[in-house]
Amino acid sequence: MRYVDLRGDSLTLVGNQADLQATANTYNTGLGGYYTTSVDENGKMSISPVEGTDPNNMTQNKKHITHS
């Protein structure tokens, strides 16, 4: 095992930077502009709400992505 997230609040990806960014881009597309994901140089992914959006307006499918 390489990474352990004891609190369940982190996601660390492993791979080259282009693949990590492609993964973040896929999440961003699926989140429909309500949240933005990014990945740092260590592969740690973060998610942030987009200012001025109302997550209550998200489709059920997009809401499912944020809770996966």
mmCIF file of N, CA and C in Angstrom:
data_model
loop_
_atom_site.group_PDB
_atom_site.id
_atom_site.type_symbol
_atom_site.label_atom_id
_atom_site.label_comp_id
_atom_site.label_asym_id
_atom_site.label_seq_id
_atom_site.Cartn_x
_atom_site.Cartn_y
_atom_site.Cartn_z
ATOM 1 N N MET A 1 0.853 -1.159 0.000
ATOM 2 C CA MET A 1 0.000 0.000 0.000
ATOM 3 C C MET A 1 0.903 1.227 0.000
ATOM 4 N N ARG A 2 0.554 2.180 -0.859
ATOM 5 C CA ARG A 2 1.398 3.351 -0.978
ATOM 6 C C ARG A 2 0.835 4.565 -0.238
ATOM 7 N N TYR A 3 -0.475 4.744 -0.293
ATOM 8 C CA TYR A 3 -1.091 5.904 0.355
ATOM 9 C C TYR A 3 -2.261 5.451 1.204
ATOM 10 N N VAL A 4 -2.433 6.084 2.347
ATOM 11 C CA VAL A 4 -3.563 5.794 3.222
ATOM 12 C C VAL A 4 -4.197 7.128 3.610
ATOM 13 N N ASP A 5 -5.511 7.186 3.527
ATOM 14 C CA ASP A 5 -6.247 8.384 3.914
ATOM 15 C C ASP A 5 -7.126 8.017 5.099
ATOM 16 N N LEU A 6 -6.634 8.221 6.293
ATOM 17 C CA LEU A 6 -7.330 7.802 7.498
ATOM 18 C C LEU A 6 -8.628 8.559 7.741
ATOM 19 N N ARG A 7 -8.710 9.823 7.322
ATOM 20 C CA ARG A 7 -9.917 10.627 7.563
ATOM 21 C C ARG A 7 -10.896 10.578 6.399
ATOM 22 N N GLY A 8 -10.490 10.063 5.255
ATOM 23 C CA GLY A 8 -11.382 9.979 4.103
ATOM 24 C C GLY A 8 -11.640 11.304 3.421
ATOM 25 N N ASP A 9 -10.721 12.255 3.588
ATOM 26 C CA ASP A 9 -10.937 13.566 2.991
ATOM 27 C C ASP A 9 -9.907 13.921 1.924
ATOM 28 N N SER A 10 -9.127 12.957 1.491
ATOM 29 C CA SER A 10 -8.081 13.229 0.511
ATOM 30 C C SER A 10 -8.089 12.176 -0.587
ATOM 31 N N LEU A 11 -7.616 12.602 -1.745
ATOM 32 C CA LEU A 11 -7.436 11.694 -2.860
ATOM 33 C C LEU A 11 -6.072 11.992 -3.451
ATOM 34 N N THR A 12 -5.196 10.999 -3.464
ATOM 35 C CA THR A 12 -3.872 11.157 -4.054
ATOM 36 C C THR A 12 -3.790 10.257 -5.271
ATOM 37 N N LEU A 13 -3.509 10.867 -6.420
ATOM 38 C CA LEU A 13 -3.387 10.144 -7.672
ATOM 39 C C LEU A 13 -1.924 9.860 -7.960
ATOM 40 N N VAL A 14 -1.673 8.775 -8.655
ATOM 41 C CA VAL A 14 -0.311 8.403 -9.020
ATOM 42 C C VAL A 14 -0.246 8.312 -10.540
ATOM 43 N N GLY A 15 0.757 8.927 -11.121
ATOM 44 C CA GLY A 15 0.936 8.891 -12.572
ATOM 45 C C GLY A 15 1.712 10.109 -13.018
ATOM 46 N N ASN A 16 1.850 10.262 -14.337
ATOM 47 C CA ASN A 16 2.565 11.444 -14.822
ATOM 48 C C ASN A 16 1.633 12.652 -14.781
ATOM 49 N N GLN A 17 2.209 13.825 -14.803
ATOM 50 C CA GLN A 17 1.439 15.057 -14.612
ATOM 51 C C GLN A 17 0.351 15.230 -15.669
ATOM 52 N N ALA A 18 0.611 14.841 -16.908
ATOM 53 C CA ALA A 18 -0.398 14.958 -17.970
ATOM 54 C C ALA A 18 -1.616 14.090 -17.662
ATOM 55 N N ASP A 19 -1.383 12.868 -17.180
ATOM 56 C CA ASP A 19 -2.491 11.979 -16.831
ATOM 57 C C ASP A 19 -3.264 12.505 -15.629
ATOM 58 N N LEU A 20 -2.552 13.047 -14.650
ATOM 59 C CA LEU A 20 -3.221 13.599 -13.473
ATOM 60 C C LEU A 20 -4.099 14.779 -13.864
ATOM 61 N N GLN A 21 -3.595 15.643 -14.741
ATOM 62 C CA GLN A 21 -4.374 16.800 -15.183
ATOM 63 C C GLN A 21 -5.572 16.353 -16.009
ATOM 64 N N ALA A 22 -5.402 15.318 -16.830
ATOM 65 C CA ALA A 22 -6.521 14.791 -17.614
ATOM 66 C C ALA A 22 -7.620 14.275 -16.688
ATOM 67 N N THR A 23 -7.239 13.653 -15.584
ATOM 68 C CA THR A 23 -8.220 13.167 -14.612
ATOM 69 C C THR A 23 -8.966 14.341 -13.986
ATOM 70 N N ALA A 24 -8.246 15.385 -13.593
ATOM 71 C CA ALA A 24 -8.885 16.579 -13.028
ATOM 72 C C ALA A 24 -9.835 17.196 -14.049
ATOM 73 N N ASN A 25 -9.442 17.251 -15.313
ATOM 74 C CA ASN A 25 -10.298 17.812 -16.357
ATOM 75 C C ASN A 25 -11.579 17.001 -16.522
ATOM 76 N N THR A 26 -11.474 15.682 -16.411
ATOM 77 C CA THR A 26 -12.654 14.826 -16.512
ATOM 78 C C THR A 26 -13.621 15.121 -15.376
ATOM 79 N N TYR A 27 -13.101 15.243 -14.162
ATOM 80 C CA TYR A 27 -13.951 15.598 -13.022
ATOM 81 C C TYR A 27 -14.593 16.966 -13.240
ATOM 82 N N ASN A 28 -13.822 17.933 -13.710
ATOM 83 C CA ASN A 28 -14.354 19.279 -13.928
ATOM 84 C C ASN A 28 -15.511 19.260 -14.922
ATOM 85 N N THR A 29 -15.384 18.489 -15.977
ATOM 86 C CA THR A 29 -16.461 18.378 -16.962
ATOM 87 C C THR A 29 -17.704 17.781 -16.315
ATOM 88 N N GLY A 30 -17.516 16.719 -15.544
ATOM 89 C CA GLY A 30 -18.640 16.054 -14.899
ATOM 90 C C GLY A 30 -19.322 16.886 -13.836
ATOM 91 N N LEU A 31 -18.598 17.817 -13.243
ATOM 92 C CA LEU A 31 -19.151 18.645 -12.172
ATOM 93 C C LEU A 31 -19.905 19.865 -12.698
ATOM 94 N N GLY A 32 -19.924 20.035 -14.000
ATOM 95 C CA GLY A 32 -20.785 21.017 -14.647
ATOM 96 C C GLY A 32 -20.588 22.466 -14.279
ATOM 97 N N GLY A 33 -19.409 22.850 -13.810
ATOM 98 C CA GLY A 33 -19.156 24.243 -13.480
ATOM 99 C C GLY A 33 -19.544 24.648 -12.072
ATOM 100 N N TYR A 34 -20.018 23.695 -11.271
ATOM 101 C CA TYR A 34 -20.382 24.007 -9.890
ATOM 102 C C TYR A 34 -19.196 23.861 -8.944
ATOM 103 N N TYR A 35 -18.280 22.980 -9.297
ATOM 104 C CA TYR A 35 -17.060 22.760 -8.523
ATOM 105 C C TYR A 35 -15.897 22.657 -9.495
ATOM 106 N N THR A 36 -14.703 22.965 -9.002
ATOM 107 C CA THR A 36 -13.482 22.840 -9.789
ATOM 108 C C THR A 36 -12.522 21.936 -9.034
ATOM 109 N N THR A 37 -11.924 20.995 -9.748
ATOM 110 C CA THR A 37 -10.900 20.148 -9.144
ATOM 111 C C THR A 37 -9.542 20.556 -9.675
ATOM 112 N N SER A 38 -8.541 20.294 -8.876
ATOM 113 C CA SER A 38 -7.161 20.523 -9.301
ATOM 114 C C SER A 38 -6.287 19.471 -8.639
ATOM 115 N N VAL A 39 -5.116 19.288 -9.199
ATOM 116 C CA VAL A 39 -4.184 18.299 -8.657
ATOM 117 C C VAL A 39 -2.818 18.972 -8.546
ATOM 118 N N ASP A 40 -2.158 18.799 -7.394
ATOM 119 C CA ASP A 40 -0.856 19.431 -7.203
ATOM 120 C C ASP A 40 0.264 18.529 -7.701
ATOM 121 N N GLU A 41 1.490 18.986 -7.559
ATOM 122 C CA GLU A 41 2.655 18.258 -8.080
ATOM 123 C C GLU A 41 2.885 16.925 -7.379
ATOM 124 N N ASN A 42 2.257 16.743 -6.202
ATOM 125 C CA ASN A 42 2.379 15.478 -5.475
ATOM 126 C C ASN A 42 1.226 14.522 -5.760
ATOM 127 N N GLY A 43 0.302 14.935 -6.630
ATOM 128 C CA GLY A 43 -0.827 14.102 -6.983
ATOM 129 C C GLY A 43 -2.026 14.248 -6.075
ATOM 130 N N LYS A 44 -1.959 15.163 -5.099
ATOM 131 C CA LYS A 44 -3.089 15.357 -4.191
ATOM 132 C C LYS A 44 -4.161 16.191 -4.885
ATOM 133 N N MET A 45 -5.367 15.654 -4.926
ATOM 134 C CA MET A 45 -6.471 16.303 -5.611
ATOM 135 C C MET A 45 -7.295 17.098 -4.614
ATOM 136 N N SER A 46 -7.769 18.263 -5.055
ATOM 137 C CA SER A 46 -8.647 19.079 -4.220
ATOM 138 C C SER A 46 -9.855 19.498 -5.049
ATOM 139 N N ILE A 47 -10.933 19.815 -4.359
ATOM 140 C CA ILE A 47 -12.169 20.257 -5.000
ATOM 141 C C ILE A 47 -12.632 21.523 -4.305
ATOM 142 N N SER A 48 -13.088 22.496 -5.112
ATOM 143 C CA SER A 48 -13.537 23.772 -4.569
ATOM 144 C C SER A 48 -14.832 24.175 -5.261
ATOM 145 N N PRO A 49 -15.760 24.770 -4.507
ATOM 146 C CA PRO A 49 -16.979 25.262 -5.142
ATOM 147 C C PRO A 49 -16.659 26.476 -6.013
ATOM 148 N N VAL A 50 -17.405 26.630 -7.091
ATOM 149 C CA VAL A 50 -17.245 27.796 -7.959
ATOM 150 C C VAL A 50 -18.116 28.917 -7.397
ATOM 151 N N GLU A 51 -17.487 30.038 -7.114
ATOM 152 C CA GLU A 51 -18.195 31.175 -6.533
ATOM 153 C C GLU A 51 -19.317 31.627 -7.456
ATOM 154 N N GLY A 52 -20.468 31.911 -6.856
ATOM 155 C CA GLY A 52 -21.607 32.415 -7.614
ATOM 156 C C GLY A 52 -22.515 31.328 -8.173
ATOM 157 N N THR A 53 -22.169 30.052 -7.926
ATOM 158 C CA THR A 53 -23.036 28.972 -8.382
ATOM 159 C C THR A 53 -23.824 28.427 -7.201
ATOM 160 N N ASP A 54 -24.950 27.817 -7.494
ATOM 161 C CA ASP A 54 -25.790 27.227 -6.459
ATOM 162 C C ASP A 54 -25.841 25.720 -6.671
ATOM 163 N N PRO A 55 -25.131 24.941 -5.852
ATOM 164 C CA PRO A 55 -25.120 23.492 -6.015
ATOM 165 C C PRO A 55 -26.507 22.850 -5.955
ATOM 166 N N ASN A 56 -27.498 23.558 -5.395
ATOM 167 C CA ASN A 56 -28.857 23.032 -5.366
ATOM 168 C C ASN A 56 -29.436 22.885 -6.771
ATOM 169 N N ASN A 57 -28.849 23.579 -7.736
ATOM 170 C CA ASN A 57 -29.313 23.504 -9.115
ATOM 171 C C ASN A 57 -28.647 22.393 -9.913
ATOM 172 N N MET A 58 -27.751 21.649 -9.286
ATOM 173 C CA MET A 58 -27.069 20.559 -9.986
ATOM 174 C C MET A 58 -28.055 19.437 -10.301
ATOM 175 N N THR A 59 -27.825 18.750 -11.414
ATOM 176 C CA THR A 59 -28.627 17.570 -11.720
ATOM 177 C C THR A 59 -28.277 16.471 -10.726
ATOM 178 N N GLN A 60 -29.147 15.489 -10.593
ATOM 179 C CA GLN A 60 -28.871 14.370 -9.688
ATOM 180 C C GLN A 60 -27.585 13.663 -10.078
ATOM 181 N N ASN A 61 -27.334 13.524 -11.373
ATOM 182 C CA ASN A 61 -26.116 12.850 -11.850
ATOM 183 C C ASN A 61 -24.878 13.614 -11.398
ATOM 184 N N LYS A 62 -24.874 14.933 -11.514
ATOM 185 C CA LYS A 62 -23.720 15.726 -11.080
ATOM 186 C C LYS A 62 -23.564 15.683 -9.563
ATOM 187 N N LYS A 63 -24.674 15.676 -8.828
ATOM 188 C CA LYS A 63 -24.592 15.565 -7.370
ATOM 189 C C LYS A 63 -23.955 14.243 -6.972
ATOM 190 N N HIS A 64 -24.252 13.204 -7.696
ATOM 191 C CA HIS A 64 -23.681 11.882 -7.410
ATOM 192 C C HIS A 64 -22.153 11.922 -7.545
ATOM 193 N N ILE A 65 -21.632 12.645 -8.515
ATOM 194 C CA ILE A 65 -20.180 12.737 -8.730
ATOM 195 C C ILE A 65 -19.503 13.356 -7.513
ATOM 196 N N THR A 66 -20.119 14.368 -6.904
ATOM 197 C CA THR A 66 -19.495 15.044 -5.759
ATOM 198 C C THR A 66 -19.499 14.182 -4.513
ATOM 199 N N HIS A 67 -20.336 13.157 -4.465
ATOM 200 C CA HIS A 67 -20.437 12.308 -3.284
ATOM 201 C C HIS A 67 -19.859 10.917 -3.503
ATOM 202 N N SER A 68 -19.157 10.718 -4.607
ATOM 203 C CA SER A 68 -18.574 9.397 -4.897
ATOM 204 C C SER A 68 -17.313 9.178 -4.114
#
